[in-house]
Structure formats: C-alpha cells, structure tokens
CSV table of C-alpha atoms and ligand atoms in Angstrom, one decimal:
chain,number,residue,atom,x,y,z
A,1,UNK,CA,-3.1,25.1,-6.8
A,2,UNK,CA,-4.3,21.8,-7.2
A,3,UNK,CA,-7.1,20.2,-5.0
A,4,UNK,CA,-5.7,17.3,-3.6
A,5,UNK,CA,-7.2,14.7,-1.0
A,6,UNK,CA,-4.6,12.3,0.4
A,7,UNK,CA,-5.2,8.9,1.8
A,8,UNK,CA,-3.2,5.8,3.2
A,9,UNK,CA,-4.3,2.2,4.3
A,10,UNK,CA,-3.0,-0.9,4.0
A,11,UNK,CA,-3.0,-3.9,1.4
A,12,UNK,CA,-2.2,-6.7,3.4
A,13,UNK,CA,-3.7,-9.8,2.2
A,14,UNK,CA,-5.1,-10.7,5.1
A,15,UNK,CA,-7.6,-7.6,4.9
A,16,UNK,CA,-9.7,-9.8,2.6
A,17,UNK,CA,-10.2,-12.3,4.9
A,18,UNK,CA,-12.3,-13.5,7.9
A,19,UNK,CA,-10.6,-13.3,11.1
A,20,UNK,CA,-11.2,-16.9,11.5
A,21,UNK,CA,-8.4,-17.5,8.5
A,22,UNK,CA,-5.5,-14.9,10.2
A,23,UNK,CA,-3.9,-17.6,12.2
A,24,UNK,CA,-3.6,-20.0,8.9
A,25,UNK,CA,-1.9,-16.8,7.3
A,26,UNK,CA,0.5,-16.4,10.3
A,27,UNK,CA,1.3,-19.9,9.8
A,28,UNK,CA,1.9,-19.9,6.2
A,29,UNK,CA,4.2,-16.8,6.6
A,30,UNK,CA,6.2,-17.9,9.6
A,31,UNK,CA,6.8,-21.2,8.4
A,32,UNK,CA,9.0,-19.8,5.6
A,33,UNK,CA,11.4,-18.2,8.2
A,34,UNK,CA,14.3,-20.4,9.5
A,35,UNK,CA,14.5,-20.3,13.1
A,36,UNK,CA,11.5,-17.8,13.2
A,37,UNK,CA,10.7,-17.4,17.3
A,38,UNK,CA,7.6,-15.3,18.2
A,39,UNK,CA,8.1,-12.0,20.2
A,40,UNK,CA,6.7,-12.5,23.8
A,41,UNK,CA,4.0,-9.8,22.9
A,42,UNK,CA,2.3,-11.7,20.1
A,43,UNK,CA,2.8,-15.0,22.3
A,44,UNK,CA,0.1,-12.9,24.7
A,45,UNK,CA,-2.1,-12.0,21.7
A,46,UNK,CA,-2.4,-15.6,20.7
A,47,UNK,CA,-3.5,-16.4,24.3
A,48,UNK,CA,-5.1,-19.7,24.1
A,49,UNK,CA,-7.3,-19.2,21.0
A,50,UNK,CA,-4.5,-18.7,18.6
A,51,UNK,CA,-5.3,-14.8,18.6
A,52,UNK,CA,-9.0,-15.3,17.2
A,53,UNK,CA,-10.1,-12.5,20.2
A,54,UNK,CA,-7.4,-9.9,19.1
A,55,UNK,CA,-8.1,-10.9,15.5
A,56,UNK,CA,-11.6,-10.3,15.4
A,57,UNK,CA,-11.2,-7.0,17.2
A,58,UNK,CA,-8.4,-5.9,14.7
A,59,UNK,CA,-10.6,-6.9,11.4
A,60,UNK,CA,-13.4,-4.8,12.9
A,61,UNK,CA,-10.8,-1.7,13.2
A,62,UNK,CA,-9.7,-2.6,9.5
A,63,UNK,CA,-13.2,-2.4,8.2
A,64,UNK,CA,-14.3,0.6,10.1
A,65,UNK,CA,-11.1,2.5,9.0
A,66,UNK,CA,-11.8,1.8,5.3
A,67,UNK,CA,-15.3,3.0,6.0
A,68,UNK,CA,-14.0,6.4,7.4
A,69,UNK,CA,-11.7,6.4,4.2
A,70,UNK,CA,-14.2,5.4,1.6
A,71,UNK,CA,-16.9,7.7,2.7
A,72,UNK,CA,-14.3,10.7,2.6
A,73,UNK,CA,-13.2,9.6,-0.8
A,74,UNK,CA,-16.6,9.5,-2.5
A,75,UNK,CA,-17.6,12.5,-0.8
A,76,UNK,CA,-14.7,14.4,-1.9
A,77,UNK,CA,-15.6,13.5,-5.5
A,78,UNK,CA,-12.1,13.4,-7.1
A,79,UNK,CA,-11.9,13.5,-10.8
A,80,UNK,CA,-8.8,11.0,-10.8
A,81,UNK,CA,-7.3,8.9,-7.8
A,82,UNK,CA,-3.7,8.1,-8.3
A,83,UNK,CA,-3.1,4.9,-6.6
A,84,UNK,CA,0.8,4.0,-5.5
A,85,UNK,CA,1.0,0.5,-4.8
A,86,UNK,CA,4.0,-1.9,-5.4
A,87,UNK,CA,3.7,-4.9,-8.0
A,88,UNK,CA,5.5,-7.8,-5.9
A,89,UNK,CA,6.7,-9.8,-9.0
A,90,UNK,CA,2.9,-10.2,-10.1
A,91,UNK,CA,3.2,-8.1,-13.4
A,92,UNK,CA,6.5,-7.0,-13.4
A,93,UNK,CA,9.5,-9.5,-12.8
A,94,UNK,CA,13.2,-9.5,-13.1
A,95,UNK,CA,12.9,-9.9,-16.7
A,96,UNK,CA,11.1,-6.3,-16.7
A,97,UNK,CA,10.7,-4.4,-13.6
A,98,UNK,CA,10.6,-0.4,-14.2
A,99,UNK,CA,11.4,1.6,-11.0
A,100,UNK,CA,8.3,3.5,-11.4
A,101,UNK,CA,5.7,2.7,-13.8
A,102,UNK,CA,2.4,4.7,-14.7
A,103,UNK,CA,-0.6,2.9,-15.9
A,104,UNK,CA,-1.6,4.7,-19.1
A,105,UNK,CA,-4.7,2.4,-20.3
A,106,UNK,CA,-8.4,3.6,-20.5
A,107,UNK,CA,-9.6,0.8,-18.5
A,108,UNK,CA,-8.1,-1.6,-15.8
A,109,UNK,CA,-9.2,-4.6,-13.8
A,110,UNK,CA,-8.0,-7.4,-11.2
A,111,UNK,CA,-9.1,-10.2,-9.4
A,112,UNK,CA,-8.7,-9.8,-5.5
A,113,UNK,CA,-9.8,-13.4,-4.5
A,114,UNK,CA,-7.7,-15.6,-6.8
A,115,UNK,CA,-5.2,-16.6,-4.1
A,116,UNK,CA,-6.1,-19.9,-2.7
A,117,UNK,CA,-6.5,-17.7,1.0
A,118,UNK,CA,-8.7,-15.4,-1.0
A,119,UNK,CA,-11.4,-18.3,-1.3
A,120,UNK,CA,-12.6,-17.4,1.9
A,121,UNK,CA,-13.5,-13.5,2.2
A,122,UNK,CA,-15.4,-11.3,4.1
A,123,UNK,CA,-17.8,-10.7,1.5
A,124,UNK,CA,-18.4,-14.2,0.6
A,125,UNK,CA,-17.7,-13.4,-3.1
A,126,UNK,CA,-16.7,-16.0,-5.7
A,127,UNK,CA,-12.9,-16.9,-6.4
A,128,UNK,CA,-13.3,-15.5,-9.9
A,129,UNK,CA,-14.6,-12.0,-8.7
A,130,UNK,CA,-13.8,-9.3,-11.2
A,131,UNK,CA,-13.4,-5.7,-10.4
A,132,UNK,CA,-13.3,-3.5,-13.0
A,133,UNK,CA,-12.3,0.7,-13.2
A,134,UNK,CA,-11.8,3.2,-15.9
A,135,UNK,CA,-9.1,5.1,-16.3
A,136,UNK,CA,-8.4,8.6,-17.8
A,137,UNK,CA,-5.7,7.8,-20.0
A,138,UNK,CA,-5.0,11.3,-21.6
A,139,UNK,CA,-4.2,12.5,-17.9
A,140,UNK,CA,-1.9,9.5,-17.3
A,141,UNK,CA,-0.2,10.0,-20.5
A,142,UNK,CA,0.4,13.8,-19.7
A,143,UNK,CA,1.6,13.1,-16.2
A,144,UNK,CA,4.3,10.7,-17.9
A,145,UNK,CA,5.6,13.4,-20.1
A,146,UNK,CA,5.6,15.9,-17.4
A,147,UNK,CA,7.8,13.6,-15.2
A,148,UNK,CA,10.2,12.6,-17.7
A,149,UNK,CA,10.8,16.4,-18.6
A,150,UNK,CA,11.2,16.8,-14.9
A,151,UNK,CA,14.2,14.5,-15.1
A,152,UNK,CA,12.3,11.2,-14.0
A,153,UNK,CA,13.0,8.5,-16.7
A,154,UNK,CA,9.3,7.4,-16.4
A,155,UNK,CA,7.8,3.6,-17.4
A,156,UNK,CA,4.4,3.4,-18.7
A,157,UNK,CA,2.1,0.5,-19.6
A,158,UNK,CA,-1.2,0.6,-21.4
A,159,UNK,CA,-2.0,-3.2,-20.5
A,160,UNK,CA,-1.0,-5.6,-17.5
A,161,UNK,CA,0.2,-8.9,-19.3
A,162,UNK,CA,2.5,-10.0,-16.5
A,163,UNK,CA,-0.2,-12.6,-15.1
A,164,UNK,CA,-3.7,-13.7,-15.0
A,165,UNK,CA,-4.9,-11.3,-12.7
A,166,UNK,CA,-4.6,-7.8,-13.8
A,167,UNK,CA,-3.9,-5.3,-10.6
A,168,UNK,CA,-1.5,-6.6,-8.2
A,169,UNK,CA,-2.9,-7.0,-4.6
A,170,UNK,CA,-1.2,-3.4,-3.7
A,171,UNK,CA,-3.5,-1.8,-5.8
A,172,UNK,CA,-7.1,-4.1,-5.7
A,173,UNK,CA,-6.9,-5.0,-2.2
A,174,UNK,CA,-7.7,-1.4,-1.0
A,175,UNK,CA,-9.8,-0.6,-3.9
A,176,UNK,CA,-11.8,-3.7,-3.0
A,177,UNK,CA,-12.9,-1.6,0.0
A,178,UNK,CA,-12.6,2.0,-1.4
A,179,UNK,CA,-14.6,1.6,-4.5
A,180,UNK,CA,-16.0,-1.8,-5.0
A,181,UNK,CA,-18.3,-0.8,-8.2
A,182,UNK,CA,-15.8,1.0,-9.8
A,183,UNK,CA,-17.2,4.6,-9.6
A,184,UNK,CA,-13.9,6.2,-9.7
A,185,UNK,CA,-11.8,6.9,-12.6
A,186,UNK,CA,-8.3,5.6,-11.2
A,187,UNK,CA,-4.7,6.0,-12.2
A,188,UNK,CA,-2.3,3.0,-10.9
A,189,UNK,CA,1.6,4.1,-10.2
A,190,UNK,CA,3.8,1.2,-9.8
A,191,UNK,CA,7.0,1.3,-7.4
A,192,UNK,CA,9.4,-1.1,-7.2
A,193,UNK,CA,9.5,-1.1,-3.4
A,194,UNK,CA,10.7,-5.0,-2.8
A,195,UNK,CA,13.9,-4.7,-5.0
A,196,UNK,CA,16.6,-7.2,-4.6
A,197,UNK,CA,14.8,-8.5,-1.6
A,198,UNK,CA,12.5,-10.2,-4.1
A,199,UNK,CA,15.2,-12.6,-5.2
A,200,UNK,CA,18.4,-12.9,-7.6
A,201,UNK,CA,18.5,-11.0,-10.5
A,202,UNK,CA,16.2,-8.1,-9.1
A,203,UNK,CA,16.8,-4.4,-9.1
A,204,UNK,CA,17.1,-2.3,-6.3
A,205,UNK,CA,14.3,-0.3,-5.2
A,206,UNK,CA,14.3,3.2,-5.3
A,207,UNK,CA,15.5,5.7,-2.4
A,208,UNK,CA,13.1,7.3,-0.1
A,209,UNK,CA,14.2,10.5,-1.5
A,210,UNK,CA,13.9,9.4,-5.0
A,211,UNK,CA,10.3,8.7,-4.3
A,212,UNK,CA,9.4,11.7,-2.3
A,213,UNK,CA,11.1,13.9,-5.5
A,214,UNK,CA,9.1,12.0,-7.5
A,215,UNK,CA,5.7,13.0,-5.8
A,216,UNK,CA,7.0,16.8,-5.7
A,217,UNK,CA,7.1,16.4,-9.4
A,218,UNK,CA,3.6,14.9,-9.5
A,219,UNK,CA,2.4,17.9,-7.6
A,220,UNK,CA,4.1,20.5,-9.8
A,221,UNK,CA,2.1,18.8,-12.7
A,222,UNK,CA,-1.0,18.7,-10.5
A,223,UNK,CA,-0.7,22.5,-9.9
A,224,UNK,CA,-0.9,22.9,-14.0
A,225,UNK,CA,-4.1,21.0,-14.0
A,226,UNK,CA,-7.9,21.7,-12.8
A,227,UNK,CA,-8.8,18.0,-12.0
A,228,UNK,CA,-9.5,17.4,-8.7
A,229,UNK,CA,-7.0,14.4,-7.9
A,230,UNK,CA,-7.0,12.1,-4.4
A,231,UNK,CA,-3.8,10.0,-4.0
A,232,UNK,CA,-3.6,6.9,-2.3
A,233,UNK,CA,-0.8,5.3,-0.5
A,234,UNK,CA,-1.2,1.7,-0.3
A,235,UNK,CA,1.1,-0.5,2.2
A,236,UNK,CA,1.4,-1.5,5.5
A,237,UNK,CA,4.6,-0.1,7.0
A,238,UNK,CA,7.3,-2.1,8.9
A,239,UNK,CA,6.6,-6.3,7.9
A,240,UNK,CA,7.7,-8.4,10.5
A,241,UNK,CA,9.1,-11.3,7.6
A,242,UNK,CA,11.2,-8.6,6.3
A,243,UNK,CA,12.5,-6.6,9.8
A,244,UNK,CA,16.4,-8.0,9.2
A,245,UNK,CA,17.4,-6.1,12.4
A,246,UNK,CA,15.0,-8.6,14.4
A,247,UNK,CA,15.5,-11.8,12.6
A,248,UNK,CA,12.4,-11.3,10.5
A,249,UNK,CA,10.5,-12.5,13.5
A,250,UNK,CA,8.7,-9.2,14.5
A,251,UNK,CA,7.9,-5.8,13.0
A,252,UNK,CA,10.0,-2.5,14.0
A,253,UNK,CA,7.2,-0.5,15.9
A,254,UNK,CA,9.6,2.0,17.4
A,255,UNK,CA,11.0,2.9,14.0
A,256,UNK,CA,7.3,2.9,12.5
A,257,UNK,CA,6.3,4.9,15.8
A,258,UNK,CA,8.6,7.9,14.8
A,259,UNK,CA,7.7,7.8,11.5
A,260,UNK,CA,3.7,8.4,12.4
A,261,UNK,CA,4.9,11.1,14.7
A,262,UNK,CA,6.4,12.8,11.7
A,263,UNK,CA,3.6,12.3,9.8
A,264,UNK,CA,0.8,13.6,12.6
A,265,UNK,CA,2.8,16.8,12.8
A,266,UNK,CA,3.0,17.6,9.2
A,267,UNK,CA,7.1,16.9,9.2
A,268,UNK,CA,6.3,14.5,6.1
A,269,UNK,CA,9.3,15.5,4.3
A,270,UNK,CA,11.6,14.5,6.8
A,271,UNK,CA,10.9,10.6,6.2
A,272,UNK,CA,12.4,11.5,2.7
A,273,UNK,CA,15.9,11.3,4.6
A,274,UNK,CA,15.8,7.5,5.5
A,275,UNK,CA,18.5,5.7,4.4
A,276,UNK,CA,18.1,2.4,2.3
A,277,UNK,CA,20.2,0.9,5.3
A,278,UNK,CA,17.4,1.9,7.7
A,279,UNK,CA,14.5,0.8,5.3
A,280,UNK,CA,15.7,-2.5,4.9
A,281,UNK,CA,16.6,-3.0,8.4
A,282,UNK,CA,13.3,-2.3,9.6
A,283,UNK,CA,11.3,-3.9,7.1
A,284,UNK,CA,9.8,-0.8,5.4
A,285,UNK,CA,10.2,-1.6,2.2
A,286,UNK,CA,6.6,-1.0,1.0
A,287,UNK,CA,6.9,2.3,3.0
A,288,UNK,CA,8.2,3.7,-0.1
A,289,UNK,CA,4.4,3.7,-1.4
A,290,UNK,CA,3.5,6.6,1.2
A,291,UNK,CA,6.7,8.2,0.2
A,292,UNK,CA,5.5,9.4,-3.3
A,293,UNK,CA,2.1,10.8,-1.9
A,294,UNK,CA,4.1,12.5,0.9
A,295,UNK,CA,5.7,14.4,-1.6
A,296,UNK,CA,3.0,15.3,-3.4
A,297,UNK,CA,0.9,16.7,-0.5
A,298,UNK,CA,3.9,18.4,1.1
A,299,UNK,CA,4.4,19.3,4.7
A,300,UNK,CA,0.7,18.6,5.7
A,301,UNK,CA,-0.3,17.1,9.1
A,302,UNK,CA,-2.2,13.8,8.5
A,303,UNK,CA,-5.4,12.9,10.4
A,304,UNK,CA,-4.6,9.5,11.8
A,305,UNK,CA,-8.2,7.4,11.4
A,306,UNK,CA,-6.6,4.1,12.9
A,307,UNK,CA,-3.3,2.0,13.7
A,308,UNK,CA,-2.7,-1.5,14.2
A,309,UNK,CA,0.1,-2.5,16.1
A,310,UNK,CA,-0.1,-5.9,17.5
A,311,UNK,CA,2.5,-8.5,16.2
A,312,UNK,CA,-0.1,-10.8,15.3
A,313,UNK,CA,-1.0,-8.4,12.7
A,314,UNK,CA,2.5,-9.3,10.9
A,315,UNK,CA,2.7,-5.9,9.3
A,316,UNK,CA,2.1,-2.0,11.2
A,317,UNK,CA,-0.7,-0.8,9.8
A,318,UNK,CA,-1.8,3.0,9.4
A,319,UNK,CA,-5.0,4.5,8.1
A,320,UNK,CA,-4.7,8.1,7.5
A,321,UNK,CA,-6.0,11.1,5.8
A,322,UNK,CA,-4.9,14.4,4.5
A,323,UNK,CA,-7.6,17.1,3.7
B,1,FE2,FE1,2.7,-5.5,0.0
C-alpha cells in the first residue's frame, strides 16, 4: 500500500494580496454581476471600513493555515507532490481543452504576481518573480499510461504554451505558500472544472463521479509504486459569483457545510454522488479539484485546519490534511 499524504487548500487570487487590497477585489468581481445585491451578512462584515477588520483577520487565518500545511508537507518528505487544480482558460482554452491532463515535462515554472492586482503582494515580491519546480517525467508518464489502461482517455502535456505565465493560478498560488523555493518535485494535474461556464464553445466539466473514479485509478497506480506521494486539492469550494441558485450573489454555505461534515467523518466517497446540477447551482465547480484527491485518499477522515465562511471572502475556503 502506498503512503499518501493529502492536503486541501484554496488558490483564490486574493490570498496573495494584503487585506488592504481585498475590497478592490470584491468591487472588481461583483461589478461584473448584473443586478448584484450583497447579502445581509456581508453588509454587516463590511461595516464602515469596507471589511478591513474582517479581511485582516481572515488573511491571518489563511497565512497561518498555509504554514501548518507547509510544515506538514515538508516534514513528511514526499518524493512526488501531485497538485490538482483547474486551468481557467489560461493555458487550455476552447481550441484545446482536455477534461483531464497530466503535466509530463521535467520542470515547470510560473509567475504568481503577473496580474495587475498581483503587483501588491504579501511578500513584496516583484511582479515578474518566477517560481520553478522540478518534475519526475518518468513517474508522470507511467501514471498517464496506467490511467489510460484503466479506461481514462488521459491527456498529457510536456510544456505549457497557452500563455506567458506557465502554471495557472490554481497551481502556482498554493505552491507560492507551500514550496516557494522549489524544494519539492511536483506533478500538476489539470481538471476542466469551469466547463461551459467559461464561455460559448467550452466543453462541459466532468462529473464528480468521474473525478472520484480517476482518483481511485491513481490510487491503484500508487499502490504499485514505492514513492511517497502527497496530493494537494487546490480550490475554494462554493464561489459566490458562480452560485446560480442565489443569482451569483453569495456562496452556498449550507451546501459546503454538509460536504465538510462528510469530509470530517471520512465519508468523502458520498461527495462523488453530487450531480452536475447541484454543483452548477451551488457554484461548487472547482470543488471537482477535491474529488480527485478524495478518490485517491478513500474514506479517511480529514483534519480540518481552518475554514473561512464569511461572505466577504467571495468563496468558501477549507484547509485540510489527511494523514
Ligand atoms: Fe479557481
């Protein structure tokens, strides 16, 4: 049996920014929602300082949670770290968008602060700061071959050429906290979480069941290997601007709290039963990034390191460890 460590975290763009910038982030996102109305709980959080007191507290929670995850990850000394995230029309656009794609190159890099809002970041790093990691292409190719033999039409890519910034934010943002010096060997997996929500002509996202099943196939591969593997689930859960049942005005906390209870109680396999309609209505598109690791980890209770459930956070955030 393989030794596997599980890590769950958020990759929200705001995690890179100081809390003084979060108000601008909210303004930019909600100005794009026609007829947007802030929910009462958020109006309360924003109070008379545009939410700065809450934002400072929540940013500290995020930094502290990432420190717990980083310490755990490095102390555990994984040979390979699989990081599961979605490429949001960054490298993979409608002209070429695989449902699942493993990165099989020998190294990979990214620029987490390239965005206009990334200019002001909590590390005071220059906007063109580059972060690099090595990859085990032989391990990755073996994994691709295994999943294909298991019935998954798996795509692979030895390079990222879709834009100038390498790894998408789903991968680079958590890695900036978890392994800024590129000490770990990583294996990015891309999942088409946004699906048709990304715009006209984009292919649908996979089902929760398919993501979970892929995780189980990855687990069967890992059980044939001697490497110590950590797997990172990278995304917030319900996103307010994707929660169609609430007119994209607030995230679906009740839905996510139910899933959180399942995670805590080692019932992750039940989450694979979520329907595409439930995921779409609750704005949990990116939660599919967690379904693959859940399949790998099986029904193992998660230790919840932190949760952020204030609507001013734009998305429901969970930080978790499976040992
Ligand atoms: Fe995302």
